[in-house]
mmCIF file of C-alpha atoms and ligand atoms in Angstrom:
data_model
loop_
_atom_site.group_PDB
_atom_site.id
_atom_site.type_symbol
_atom_site.label_atom_id
_atom_site.label_comp_id
_atom_site.label_asym_id
_atom_site.label_seq_id
_atom_site.Cartn_x
_atom_site.Cartn_y
_atom_site.Cartn_z
ATOM 1 C CA MET A 296 23.172 0.191 3.161
ATOM 2 C CA LYS A 297 22.569 2.009 -0.119
ATOM 3 C CA ILE A 298 19.094 0.738 -1.042
ATOM 4 C CA LEU A 299 16.904 1.801 -4.522
ATOM 5 C CA VAL A 300 13.369 2.360 -2.970
ATOM 6 C CA THR A 301 10.510 1.827 -5.887
ATOM 7 C CA GLY A 302 7.371 3.578 -5.602
ATOM 8 C CA GLY A 303 9.036 5.828 -2.553
ATOM 9 C CA ALA A 304 6.831 9.057 -3.387
ATOM 10 C CA GLY A 305 3.542 6.822 -2.846
ATOM 11 C CA PHE A 306 2.163 6.536 0.459
ATOM 12 C CA ILE A 307 3.878 3.448 1.845
ATOM 13 C CA GLY A 308 7.210 3.926 0.449
ATOM 14 C CA SER A 309 7.765 7.619 1.712
ATOM 15 C CA ASN A 310 6.637 6.141 4.738
ATOM 16 C CA TYR A 311 9.421 3.690 4.559
ATOM 17 C CA VAL A 312 12.307 6.361 3.185
ATOM 18 C CA TYR A 313 11.165 8.280 6.296
ATOM 19 C CA GLN A 314 11.526 5.226 8.500
ATOM 20 C CA VAL A 315 14.701 3.646 7.272
ATOM 21 C CA LEU A 316 16.929 6.712 7.212
ATOM 22 C CA HIS A 317 15.988 7.702 10.929
ATOM 23 C CA ARG A 318 16.484 4.168 12.104
ATOM 24 C CA HIS A 319 19.817 3.679 9.926
ATOM 25 C CA PRO A 320 21.607 7.116 10.038
ATOM 26 C CA GLU A 321 24.280 5.481 7.720
ATOM 27 C CA ASP A 322 21.939 4.389 5.507
ATOM 28 C CA GLU A 323 21.371 5.856 1.815
ATOM 29 C CA VAL A 324 18.427 5.705 -0.388
ATOM 30 C CA VAL A 325 17.469 6.163 -4.096
ATOM 31 C CA VAL A 326 13.938 6.711 -4.783
ATOM 32 C CA LEU A 327 12.588 5.826 -8.326
ATOM 33 C CA ASP A 328 9.300 6.490 -8.979
ATOM 34 C CA ALA A 329 7.295 7.749 -12.453
ATOM 35 C CA LEU A 330 5.016 10.342 -10.313
ATOM 36 C CA THR A 331 1.659 8.312 -11.566
ATOM 37 C CA TYR A 332 -1.439 9.906 -10.177
ATOM 38 C CA ALA A 333 -0.738 8.562 -6.825
ATOM 39 C CA GLY A 334 3.453 9.458 -6.453
ATOM 40 C CA ASN A 335 3.533 12.912 -4.955
ATOM 41 C CA LEU A 336 7.112 14.842 -4.369
ATOM 42 C CA GLU A 337 5.350 15.975 -1.790
ATOM 43 C CA ASN A 338 5.405 13.131 0.356
ATOM 44 C CA LEU A 339 9.285 13.278 0.317
ATOM 45 C CA LYS A 340 9.592 17.310 1.129
ATOM 46 C CA GLN A 341 11.253 16.952 4.564
ATOM 47 C CA LEU A 342 14.024 15.030 2.390
ATOM 48 C CA GLU A 343 15.107 17.669 0.185
ATOM 49 C CA ARG A 344 18.055 18.641 1.515
ATOM 50 C CA ASP A 345 19.185 15.312 3.028
ATOM 51 C CA PRO A 346 22.321 14.513 1.426
ATOM 52 C CA ARG A 347 21.477 10.744 2.303
ATOM 53 C CA PHE A 348 18.739 10.863 -0.243
ATOM 54 C CA ARG A 349 18.158 11.195 -4.129
ATOM 55 C CA PHE A 350 15.124 10.976 -6.469
ATOM 56 C CA VAL A 351 15.072 9.830 -9.806
ATOM 57 C CA LYS A 352 11.789 10.028 -11.667
ATOM 58 C CA GLY A 353 11.642 7.384 -13.934
ATOM 59 C CA ASP A 354 9.542 4.139 -14.720
ATOM 60 C CA ILE A 355 10.552 0.458 -13.513
ATOM 61 C CA CYS A 356 9.611 -0.442 -16.968
ATOM 62 C CA ASP A 357 12.542 1.400 -18.151
ATOM 63 C CA ALA A 358 15.378 -1.549 -18.667
ATOM 64 C CA ALA A 359 18.077 0.960 -19.182
ATOM 65 C CA LEU A 360 17.378 3.317 -16.582
ATOM 66 C CA VAL A 361 16.788 0.468 -13.957
ATOM 67 C CA ASP A 362 19.829 -1.034 -14.915
ATOM 68 C CA ASP A 363 21.802 2.161 -14.066
ATOM 69 C CA LEU A 364 20.038 2.746 -10.814
ATOM 70 C CA VAL A 365 20.533 -1.098 -9.243
ATOM 71 C CA LYS A 366 24.520 -1.024 -10.497
ATOM 72 C CA GLY A 367 25.094 1.436 -7.558
ATOM 73 C CA VAL A 368 23.032 -0.116 -4.590
ATOM 74 C CA ASP A 369 23.192 -2.797 -2.016
ATOM 75 C CA ALA A 370 19.608 -3.799 -2.450
ATOM 76 C CA VAL A 371 16.322 -3.014 -4.152
ATOM 77 C CA VAL A 372 13.039 -2.967 -1.800
ATOM 78 C CA HIS A 373 10.127 -2.471 -4.155
ATOM 79 C CA PHE A 374 6.669 -0.787 -3.750
ATOM 80 C CA ALA A 375 5.996 0.647 -6.935
ATOM 81 C CA ALA A 376 2.669 -0.430 -7.989
ATOM 82 C CA GLU A 377 -0.467 0.144 -9.431
ATOM 83 C CA SER A 378 -2.285 -0.092 -6.277
ATOM 84 C CA HIS A 379 -6.365 0.546 -5.955
ATOM 85 C CA VAL A 380 -8.473 -2.290 -6.617
ATOM 86 C CA ASP A 381 -11.383 0.224 -8.005
ATOM 87 C CA ARG A 382 -9.027 1.304 -10.403
ATOM 88 C CA SER A 383 -7.943 -2.118 -11.809
ATOM 89 C CA ILE A 384 -11.898 -2.864 -12.352
ATOM 90 C CA MET A 385 -11.913 0.242 -14.301
ATOM 91 C CA ASP A 386 -8.637 -0.347 -16.841
ATOM 92 C CA PRO A 387 -6.707 -3.677 -15.990
ATOM 93 C CA GLY A 388 -3.825 -3.153 -18.596
ATOM 94 C CA VAL A 389 -1.621 -0.642 -16.473
ATOM 95 C CA PHE A 390 -1.788 -2.643 -13.843
ATOM 96 C CA VAL A 391 -0.237 -5.673 -15.578
ATOM 97 C CA ARG A 392 2.201 -3.428 -17.613
ATOM 98 C CA THR A 393 3.403 -1.696 -13.973
ATOM 99 C CA ASN A 394 3.169 -4.578 -11.477
ATOM 100 C CA ILE A 395 4.066 -7.695 -13.578
ATOM 101 C CA ILE A 396 6.566 -6.645 -16.575
ATOM 102 C CA GLY A 397 7.920 -3.410 -14.056
ATOM 103 C CA THR A 398 8.806 -6.317 -11.372
ATOM 104 C CA GLN A 399 10.752 -8.488 -14.096
ATOM 105 C CA THR A 400 12.575 -5.648 -15.194
ATOM 106 C CA LEU A 401 13.906 -4.960 -11.738
ATOM 107 C CA LEU A 402 14.434 -8.654 -10.935
ATOM 108 C CA ASP A 403 16.533 -8.811 -14.203
ATOM 109 C CA ALA A 404 18.596 -5.792 -13.600
ATOM 110 C CA CYS A 405 19.267 -7.178 -10.237
ATOM 111 C CA ARG A 406 20.377 -10.565 -11.851
ATOM 112 C CA ARG A 407 22.865 -8.483 -14.091
ATOM 113 C CA ASN A 408 24.272 -7.344 -11.546
ATOM 114 C CA GLY A 409 25.279 -9.428 -9.286
ATOM 115 C CA ASN A 410 22.862 -10.615 -7.735
ATOM 116 C CA VAL A 411 21.557 -7.520 -6.050
ATOM 117 C CA ARG A 412 19.272 -8.282 -2.725
ATOM 118 C CA PHE A 413 15.564 -8.164 -3.632
ATOM 119 C CA HIS A 414 12.711 -7.390 -1.161
ATOM 120 C CA HIS A 415 9.572 -7.423 -2.521
ATOM 121 C CA VAL A 416 6.451 -5.622 -1.288
ATOM 122 C CA SER A 417 3.033 -7.393 -1.930
ATOM 123 C CA THR A 418 -0.567 -7.646 -0.615
ATOM 124 C CA ASP A 419 -2.594 -10.143 1.315
ATOM 125 C CA GLU A 420 -5.005 -9.757 -1.229
ATOM 126 C CA VAL A 421 -3.243 -12.290 -2.972
ATOM 127 C CA PHE A 422 -4.575 -15.083 -1.499
ATOM 128 C CA GLY A 423 -8.713 -14.309 -2.244
ATOM 129 C CA SER A 424 -11.122 -14.084 0.487
ATOM 130 C CA LEU A 425 -11.828 -15.439 3.328
ATOM 131 C CA GLY A 426 -15.422 -16.681 4.886
ATOM 132 C CA ALA A 427 -16.407 -15.819 8.117
ATOM 133 C CA THR A 428 -13.649 -17.849 10.040
ATOM 134 C CA GLY A 429 -9.936 -18.237 9.533
ATOM 135 C CA LEU A 430 -6.650 -16.987 8.589
ATOM 136 C CA PHE A 431 -4.070 -16.402 5.823
ATOM 137 C CA SER A 432 -0.743 -17.432 6.311
ATOM 138 C CA GLU A 433 2.725 -18.168 4.603
ATOM 139 C CA GLN A 434 0.839 -21.638 3.552
ATOM 140 C CA THR A 435 -2.071 -20.323 2.322
ATOM 141 C CA PRO A 436 -2.879 -21.140 -1.815
ATOM 142 C CA TYR A 437 -2.812 -18.134 -3.963
ATOM 143 C CA ASP A 438 -6.705 -17.230 -4.930
ATOM 144 C CA PRO A 439 -6.446 -13.579 -6.796
ATOM 145 C CA ARG A 440 -9.706 -12.640 -7.671
ATOM 146 C CA SER A 441 -9.095 -8.829 -8.767
ATOM 147 C CA PRO A 442 -7.121 -7.447 -11.920
ATOM 148 C CA TYR A 443 -4.977 -5.443 -8.931
ATOM 149 C CA SER A 444 -4.545 -9.193 -6.792
ATOM 150 C CA ALA A 445 -4.365 -11.194 -9.876
ATOM 151 C CA SER A 446 -1.286 -8.546 -11.380
ATOM 152 C CA LYS A 447 0.424 -8.772 -7.591
ATOM 153 C CA ALA A 448 -0.035 -12.654 -7.510
ATOM 154 C CA GLY A 449 1.751 -12.734 -10.907
ATOM 155 C CA SER A 450 4.834 -10.348 -9.633
ATOM 156 C CA ASP A 451 5.109 -12.813 -6.703
ATOM 157 C CA HIS A 452 5.238 -16.030 -8.319
ATOM 158 C CA LEU A 453 7.922 -13.961 -10.733
ATOM 159 C CA VAL A 454 9.833 -13.023 -7.402
ATOM 160 C CA ARG A 455 10.029 -16.742 -6.222
ATOM 161 C CA ALA A 456 10.539 -17.907 -9.823
ATOM 162 C CA ALA A 457 13.819 -15.539 -9.527
ATOM 163 C CA TRP A 458 14.956 -17.098 -6.580
ATOM 164 C CA HIS A 459 14.380 -20.838 -7.332
ATOM 165 C CA THR A 460 15.760 -20.612 -11.305
ATOM 166 C CA TYR A 461 18.929 -18.248 -10.839
ATOM 167 C CA GLY A 462 19.121 -18.120 -7.045
ATOM 168 C CA LEU A 463 18.545 -14.251 -6.869
ATOM 169 C CA PRO A 464 18.167 -13.206 -3.150
ATOM 170 C CA VAL A 465 14.667 -12.741 -2.479
ATOM 171 C CA THR A 466 12.296 -11.786 0.093
ATOM 172 C CA ILE A 467 8.541 -11.181 -0.160
ATOM 173 C CA SER A 468 6.099 -9.583 2.492
ATOM 174 C CA ASN A 469 2.480 -9.808 1.946
ATOM 175 C CA CYS A 470 0.555 -7.172 4.006
ATOM 176 C CA SER A 471 -3.111 -6.398 5.076
ATOM 177 C CA ASN A 472 -4.780 -2.878 4.316
ATOM 178 C CA ASN A 473 -2.530 0.162 5.520
ATOM 179 C CA TYR A 474 -3.546 3.491 6.694
ATOM 180 C CA GLY A 475 -1.958 6.585 8.134
ATOM 181 C CA PRO A 476 -0.139 9.671 6.702
ATOM 182 C CA TYR A 477 0.436 10.490 3.025
ATOM 183 C CA GLN A 478 -2.217 7.649 1.818
ATOM 184 C CA HIS A 479 -4.056 9.073 -1.459
ATOM 185 C CA PRO A 480 -7.344 10.022 -0.363
ATOM 186 C CA GLU A 481 -9.040 7.341 -3.285
ATOM 187 C CA LYS A 482 -8.493 4.475 -0.439
ATOM 188 C CA LEU A 483 -11.310 4.158 2.234
ATOM 189 C CA ILE A 484 -9.791 5.631 5.532
ATOM 190 C CA PRO A 485 -8.262 8.811 3.806
ATOM 191 C CA LEU A 486 -11.276 9.351 1.510
ATOM 192 C CA PHE A 487 -13.972 9.057 4.353
ATOM 193 C CA ILE A 488 -12.044 11.650 6.577
ATOM 194 C CA THR A 489 -11.104 14.405 3.602
ATOM 195 C CA ASN A 490 -14.916 13.564 2.189
ATOM 196 C CA LEU A 491 -16.310 14.579 5.652
ATOM 197 C CA ILE A 492 -13.910 17.878 6.428
ATOM 198 C CA GLU A 493 -15.096 18.924 2.922
ATOM 199 C CA GLY A 494 -18.630 18.260 4.111
ATOM 200 C CA LYS A 495 -19.827 15.713 1.596
ATOM 201 C CA THR A 496 -21.163 11.828 2.226
ATOM 202 C CA VAL A 497 -19.009 8.903 2.605
ATOM 203 C CA PRO A 498 -19.996 6.393 0.208
ATOM 204 C CA LEU A 499 -20.000 2.942 1.735
ATOM 205 C CA TYR A 500 -20.398 -0.202 -0.581
ATOM 206 C CA GLY A 501 -23.282 -2.947 -0.482
ATOM 207 C CA ASP A 502 -23.817 -3.969 3.044
ATOM 208 C CA GLY A 503 -20.586 -2.470 4.596
ATOM 209 C CA MET A 504 -19.793 -5.625 6.400
ATOM 210 C CA ASN A 505 -16.445 -6.413 4.180
ATOM 211 C CA VAL A 506 -13.496 -6.960 6.531
ATOM 212 C CA ARG A 507 -10.328 -5.801 6.571
ATOM 213 C CA ASP A 508 -7.346 -6.285 8.918
ATOM 214 C CA TRP A 509 -6.018 -2.302 9.736
ATOM 215 C CA ILE A 510 -2.538 -1.876 10.345
ATOM 216 C CA HIS A 511 -0.922 1.173 10.883
ATOM 217 C CA VAL A 512 1.786 2.319 7.776
ATOM 218 C CA GLU A 513 4.443 2.297 10.366
ATOM 219 C CA ASP A 514 4.190 -0.859 11.699
ATOM 220 C CA HIS A 515 4.129 -1.923 8.280
ATOM 221 C CA CYS A 516 7.238 -0.133 7.223
ATOM 222 C CA GLU A 517 8.859 -1.761 10.641
ATOM 223 C CA GLY A 518 8.287 -5.008 9.136
ATOM 224 C CA VAL A 519 9.996 -4.523 5.802
ATOM 225 C CA ASP A 520 12.702 -3.246 7.467
ATOM 226 C CA LEU A 521 12.927 -5.912 9.452
ATOM 227 C CA VAL A 522 12.838 -8.608 6.403
ATOM 228 C CA LEU A 523 15.332 -6.674 4.503
ATOM 229 C CA ARG A 524 17.844 -6.987 7.122
ATOM 230 C CA LYS A 525 16.974 -10.199 9.263
ATOM 231 C CA GLY A 526 14.829 -12.529 6.851
ATOM 232 C CA THR A 527 15.717 -15.630 5.487
ATOM 233 C CA ILE A 528 16.285 -15.393 1.722
ATOM 234 C CA GLY A 529 13.805 -16.877 -0.260
ATOM 235 C CA GLU A 530 10.828 -16.693 2.500
ATOM 236 C CA THR A 531 7.453 -15.165 2.614
ATOM 237 C CA TYR A 532 6.351 -13.010 5.643
ATOM 238 C CA LEU A 533 3.127 -11.618 6.650
ATOM 239 C CA PHE A 534 2.143 -8.396 8.135
ATOM 240 C CA GLY A 535 -1.089 -7.669 9.670
ATOM 241 C CA GLY A 536 -2.426 -5.611 12.244
ATOM 242 C CA ARG A 537 -4.474 -8.246 14.039
ATOM 243 C CA SER A 538 -7.144 -5.684 13.643
ATOM 244 C CA GLU A 539 -10.451 -6.599 11.954
ATOM 245 C CA ARG A 540 -13.197 -4.303 11.021
ATOM 246 C CA SER A 541 -15.992 -4.227 9.229
ATOM 247 C CA ASN A 542 -16.200 -1.224 6.667
ATOM 248 C CA ALA A 543 -19.520 -0.155 8.542
ATOM 249 C CA GLU A 544 -17.748 -0.568 11.778
ATOM 250 C CA ILE A 545 -14.378 1.497 10.586
ATOM 251 C CA THR A 546 -17.066 4.595 8.847
ATOM 252 C CA ASN A 547 -19.256 4.758 12.147
ATOM 253 C CA LEU A 548 -15.628 5.093 14.201
ATOM 254 C CA ILE A 549 -14.554 7.819 11.753
ATOM 255 C CA LEU A 550 -18.220 9.667 11.810
ATOM 256 C CA PHE A 551 -17.970 9.355 15.762
ATOM 257 C CA GLU A 552 -14.447 11.063 16.452
ATOM 258 C CA MET A 553 -15.053 13.394 13.506
ATOM 259 C CA GLY A 554 -18.671 14.364 15.319
ATOM 260 C CA ALA A 555 -20.394 13.541 12.165
ATOM 261 C CA GLY A 556 -23.847 12.188 12.041
ATOM 262 C CA GLN A 557 -25.253 8.848 10.439
ATOM 263 C CA GLY A 558 -26.702 10.804 7.881
ATOM 264 C CA LYS A 559 -23.503 11.659 6.135
ATOM 265 C CA ILE A 560 -23.474 7.836 5.319
ATOM 266 C CA GLU A 561 -24.388 7.352 1.380
ATOM 267 C CA ARG A 562 -25.163 3.520 0.562
ATOM 268 C CA VAL A 563 -23.908 2.987 -2.652
ATOM 269 C CA ALA A 564 -23.743 -0.027 -4.953
ATOM 270 C CA ASP A 565 -21.146 -2.529 -4.439
ATOM 271 C CA ARG A 566 -17.836 -3.055 -5.948
ATOM 272 C CA LEU A 567 -17.821 -5.810 -8.548
ATOM 273 C CA GLY A 568 -15.886 -9.150 -7.097
ATOM 274 C CA HIS A 569 -15.808 -7.359 -3.701
ATOM 275 C CA ASP A 570 -13.381 -9.907 -1.333
ATOM 276 C CA ARG A 571 -15.533 -10.533 1.898
ATOM 277 C CA ARG A 572 -12.914 -10.776 4.312
ATOM 278 C CA TYR A 573 -8.686 -10.526 4.963
ATOM 279 C CA ALA A 574 -7.413 -11.444 8.172
ATOM 280 C CA ILE A 575 -3.486 -11.978 8.660
ATOM 281 C CA ASP A 576 -1.686 -14.817 11.014
ATOM 282 C CA PRO A 577 1.336 -12.555 11.621
ATOM 283 C CA SER A 578 2.535 -15.154 14.184
ATOM 284 C CA ARG A 579 6.008 -16.084 11.685
ATOM 285 C CA ALA A 580 6.973 -12.292 11.762
ATOM 286 C CA GLU A 581 6.517 -12.326 15.156
ATOM 287 C CA ARG A 582 8.450 -15.068 15.964
ATOM 288 C CA GLU A 583 11.022 -15.429 13.530
ATOM 289 C CA LEU A 584 11.725 -11.225 12.954
ATOM 290 C CA GLY A 585 10.986 -9.987 16.850
ATOM 291 C CA TRP A 586 8.116 -7.706 14.779
ATOM 292 C CA SER A 587 4.735 -7.338 16.280
ATOM 293 C CA PRO A 588 1.750 -4.422 15.029
ATOM 294 C CA LYS A 589 2.553 -1.866 17.800
ATOM 295 C CA THR A 590 -0.434 1.042 16.949
ATOM 296 C CA PRO A 591 -3.584 -0.034 18.565
ATOM 297 C CA PHE A 592 -6.423 0.706 15.686
ATOM 298 C CA LEU A 593 -8.236 3.755 17.524
ATOM 299 C CA HIS A 594 -5.072 5.453 18.548
ATOM 300 C CA GLY A 595 -3.777 5.018 14.920
ATOM 301 C CA LEU A 596 -7.132 6.079 13.432
ATOM 302 C CA ARG A 597 -7.159 9.035 15.438
ATOM 303 C CA LYS A 598 -3.531 9.855 14.500
ATOM 304 C CA THR A 599 -4.513 9.657 11.088
ATOM 305 C CA ILE A 600 -7.703 12.241 11.202
ATOM 306 C CA ALA A 601 -5.388 14.636 13.016
ATOM 307 C CA TRP A 602 -2.947 14.023 9.915
ATOM 308 C CA TYR A 603 -5.122 14.850 7.671
ATOM 309 C CA THR A 604 -6.905 17.604 9.177
ATOM 310 C CA SER A 605 -3.896 19.494 9.687
ATOM 311 C CA ASN A 606 -2.373 18.905 6.153
ATOM 312 C CA GLU A 607 -5.290 20.189 3.972
ATOM 313 C CA ALA A 608 -3.151 21.465 1.928
ATOM 314 C CA TRP A 609 -1.537 18.484 0.799
ATOM 315 C CA TRP A 610 -4.670 16.657 0.309
ATOM 316 C CA ARG A 611 -6.749 19.477 -1.412
ATOM 317 C CA ASN A 612 -4.128 19.407 -3.895
ATOM 318 C CA VAL A 613 -4.366 15.587 -4.586
ATOM 319 C CA LYS A 614 -8.101 15.971 -4.558
ATOM 320 C CA SER A 615 -7.955 18.717 -7.613
ATOM 321 C CA GLY A 616 -7.409 17.935 -11.113
ATOM 322 C CA ALA A 617 -7.623 14.570 -12.643
ATOM 323 C CA TYR A 618 -8.782 13.178 -9.220
ATOM 324 C CA ARG A 619 -12.208 14.897 -9.718
ATOM 325 C CA GLU A 620 -12.440 13.065 -13.249
ATOM 326 C CA TYR A 621 -11.637 9.862 -11.285
ATOM 327 C CA TYR A 622 -13.927 10.475 -8.727
ATOM 328 C CA GLU A 623 -17.122 11.402 -10.987
ATOM 329 C CA LYS A 624 -16.350 8.089 -13.177
ATOM 330 C CA GLN A 625 -16.098 6.214 -9.723
ATOM 331 C CA TYR A 626 -18.782 7.410 -7.773
ATOM 332 C CA GLY A 627 -21.171 9.926 -9.887
ATOM 333 C CA SER A 628 -23.109 7.337 -11.820
ATOM 334 C CA ARG A 629 -23.209 4.803 -9.405
ATOM 335 C CA PRO A 630 -26.728 3.621 -8.383
ATOM 336 C CA THR A 631 -27.435 4.081 -4.910
ATOM 337 C CA PRO A 632 -29.467 0.616 -3.522
ATOM 338 C CA GLY A 633 -33.136 1.177 -3.820
ATOM 339 C CA VAL A 634 -33.128 4.988 -5.314
ATOM 340 C CA SER A 635 -33.421 5.856 -8.718
ATOM 341 C CA ARG A 636 -31.613 8.623 -10.179
HETATM 342 P P1 NAD B 9 0.289 4.020 -3.981
HETATM 343 O O1 NAD B 9 -0.418 3.865 -5.049
HETATM 344 O O2 NAD B 9 0.086 5.082 -2.678
HETATM 345 O O3 NAD B 9 1.736 4.737 -4.308
HETATM 346 C C1 NAD B 9 2.534 3.642 -5.899
HETATM 347 C C2 NAD B 9 3.816 4.281 -6.371
HETATM 348 O O4 NAD B 9 4.013 3.914 -6.992
HETATM 349 C C3 NAD B 9 3.250 5.895 -6.382
HETATM 350 O O5 NAD B 9 4.397 7.052 -6.084
HETATM 351 C C4 NAD B 9 2.943 6.035 -8.277
HETATM 352 O O6 NAD B 9 4.115 7.109 -8.769
HETATM 353 C C5 NAD B 9 4.869 4.437 -8.049
HETATM 354 N N1 NAD B 9 4.662 3.794 -9.794
HETATM 355 C C6 NAD B 9 3.217 3.468 -9.790
HETATM 356 N N2 NAD B 9 3.582 3.051 -11.076
HETATM 357 C C7 NAD B 9 5.358 3.182 -11.458
HETATM 358 C C8 NAD B 9 6.081 2.955 -12.490
HETATM 359 N N3 NAD B 9 5.602 2.342 -13.681
HETATM 360 N N4 NAD B 9 7.349 2.967 -12.422
HETATM 361 C C9 NAD B 9 7.691 3.771 -10.947
HETATM 362 N N5 NAD B 9 7.204 4.321 -10.035
HETATM 363 C C10 NAD B 9 5.359 3.649 -10.490
HETATM 364 O O7 NAD B 9 0.742 2.821 -3.177
HETATM 365 P P2 NAD B 9 1.065 1.939 -1.681
HETATM 366 O O8 NAD B 9 -0.480 2.235 -0.743
HETATM 367 O O9 NAD B 9 1.965 3.172 -1.095
HETATM 368 O O10 NAD B 9 1.685 0.834 -1.861
HETATM 369 C C11 NAD B 9 2.996 0.214 -2.297
HETATM 370 C C12 NAD B 9 3.176 -0.947 -2.267
HETATM 371 O O11 NAD B 9 2.505 -1.712 -1.308
HETATM 372 C C13 NAD B 9 2.134 -1.568 -3.378
HETATM 373 O O12 NAD B 9 3.290 -2.490 -3.937
HETATM 374 C C14 NAD B 9 1.106 -2.220 -2.856
HETATM 375 O O13 NAD B 9 0.674 -3.288 -3.849
HETATM 376 C C15 NAD B 9 1.757 -2.596 -1.543
HETATM 377 N N6 NAD B 9 0.486 -3.051 -0.488
HETATM 378 C C16 NAD B 9 -0.063 -1.730 -0.239
HETATM 379 C C17 NAD B 9 -1.021 -2.301 0.786
HETATM 380 C C18 NAD B 9 -2.131 -0.865 1.301
HETATM 381 O O14 NAD B 9 -3.040 -0.595 2.172
HETATM 382 N N7 NAD B 9 -1.656 0.466 0.854
HETATM 383 C C19 NAD B 9 -1.084 -3.407 1.583
HETATM 384 C C20 NAD B 9 -0.294 -4.200 1.277
HETATM 385 C C21 NAD B 9 0.419 -3.988 0.195
HETATM 386 P P1 TYD B 10 -9.660 -0.050 -0.127
HETATM 387 O O1 TYD B 10 -9.052 1.325 0.730
HETATM 388 O O2 TYD B 10 -10.113 0.559 -1.613
HETATM 389 O O3 TYD B 10 -8.363 -1.216 0.073
HETATM 390 P P2 TYD B 10 -9.074 -2.693 -0.578
HETATM 391 O O4 TYD B 10 -9.783 -2.652 -1.379
HETATM 392 O O5 TYD B 10 -7.342 -2.434 -1.165
HETATM 393 O O6 TYD B 10 -9.209 -3.259 0.772
HETATM 394 O O7 TYD B 10 -10.862 -0.258 0.415
HETATM 395 C C1 TYD B 10 -11.218 -1.020 1.632
HETATM 396 C C2 TYD B 10 -12.629 -1.502 1.846
HETATM 397 O O8 TYD B 10 -13.602 -0.063 1.940
HETATM 398 C C3 TYD B 10 -12.958 -2.517 0.782
HETATM 399 O O9 TYD B 10 -13.637 -3.282 1.586
HETATM 400 C C4 TYD B 10 -13.688 -1.336 -0.382
HETATM 401 C C5 TYD B 10 -14.350 -0.569 1.054
HETATM 402 N N1 TYD B 10 -14.405 0.577 0.186
HETATM 403 C C6 TYD B 10 -16.033 1.641 0.477
HETATM 404 O O10 TYD B 10 -17.139 0.961 1.179
HETATM 405 N N2 TYD B 10 -16.212 2.733 -0.228
HETATM 406 C C7 TYD B 10 -15.222 3.844 -0.757
HETATM 407 O O11 TYD B 10 -15.319 4.219 -1.217
HETATM 408 C C8 TYD B 10 -14.036 2.740 -0.947
HETATM 409 C C9 TYD B 10 -12.961 3.169 -1.684
HETATM 410 C C10 TYD B 10 -13.721 1.515 -0.681
#
């Protein structure tokens, strides 16, 4: 199979490309990625000389380029997105452009070129926020509450519309919070690990009791691969790690594993509109695809700490330059509860 992978230079996309070429040695992959602040060719370095791999720098909103690339492939797996909630709060416009217009541009190209198979990678954040109990399932109504999740919800609807209206062969997967190698250090787990290596504090939002359902990126990628090959066209599958943790719990685990004390926690003001709890019921994927999350959280976290510890050059490079400006904007002026500056 020849696959066009959008966003393949990002965190999950790069992990997916490695996994696909490992699991299916006969496959070929073309990566289309704009190399935004989140995209990094270093993530794909091990494939530089692999004849099954090709990289194209470009924008998913570029209809002519997308059309050209879609012509030569059997399937599109769509990861490219603006993916960070905090950035969407600062500047929503680019999320609408990439996540909504970019997705429609890809769908149009798939339709124009003989109904190319399309898999859309989405998030559980489209379902909103849970109370203390309950789980998201494929039947949960959409209730996105951040500019990021609203733009991803919009893209999900457009993908479903392409199936219902034109019969484009699509599938969608909505996954919970990923962690693992190559994740940009703006996200919770790599931010906290790398800050501790740098001797800095870790900024915990609000009361630290927001809950996420953590899944190792390799488990998510395996799920995407199974949906692409075995999923029912027109259907949605949810992936999660069956591993709910509060942010405070994650923070304490990271501190403990890295030999740091409680003094490293900096309580900062809460995120605007901060969703309280996400948790996935992945039983449909388990039943219909034979998938299951295989990485126990503590094992995955230790592997991730080890990866960031031995790949310092990778994240130091990412954390230099424009990232510093972002960090200052996001955390520099953030009032710490109870502390006046
Ligand atoms: P990421 O931010 O690490 O990577 C996104 C990639 O998309 C980058 O390489 C970037 O350069 C590229 N990109 C951005 N705009 C583009 C454009 N206009 N044209 C072409 N390429 C562009 O994100 P990620 O964490 O790897 O997430 C990948 C996908 O998975 C996203 O669609 C996200 O919504 C979804 N998802 C992420 C998580 C998570 O926990 N990270 C969970 C569920 C779903
Ligand atoms: P994040 O990794 O940004 O993923 P998402 O917002 O998509 O769930 O954040 C995960 C959780 O960690 C979320 O509840 C917000 C919290 N968080 C902090 O407490 N401090 C931080 O510096 C960041 C980036 C996140």
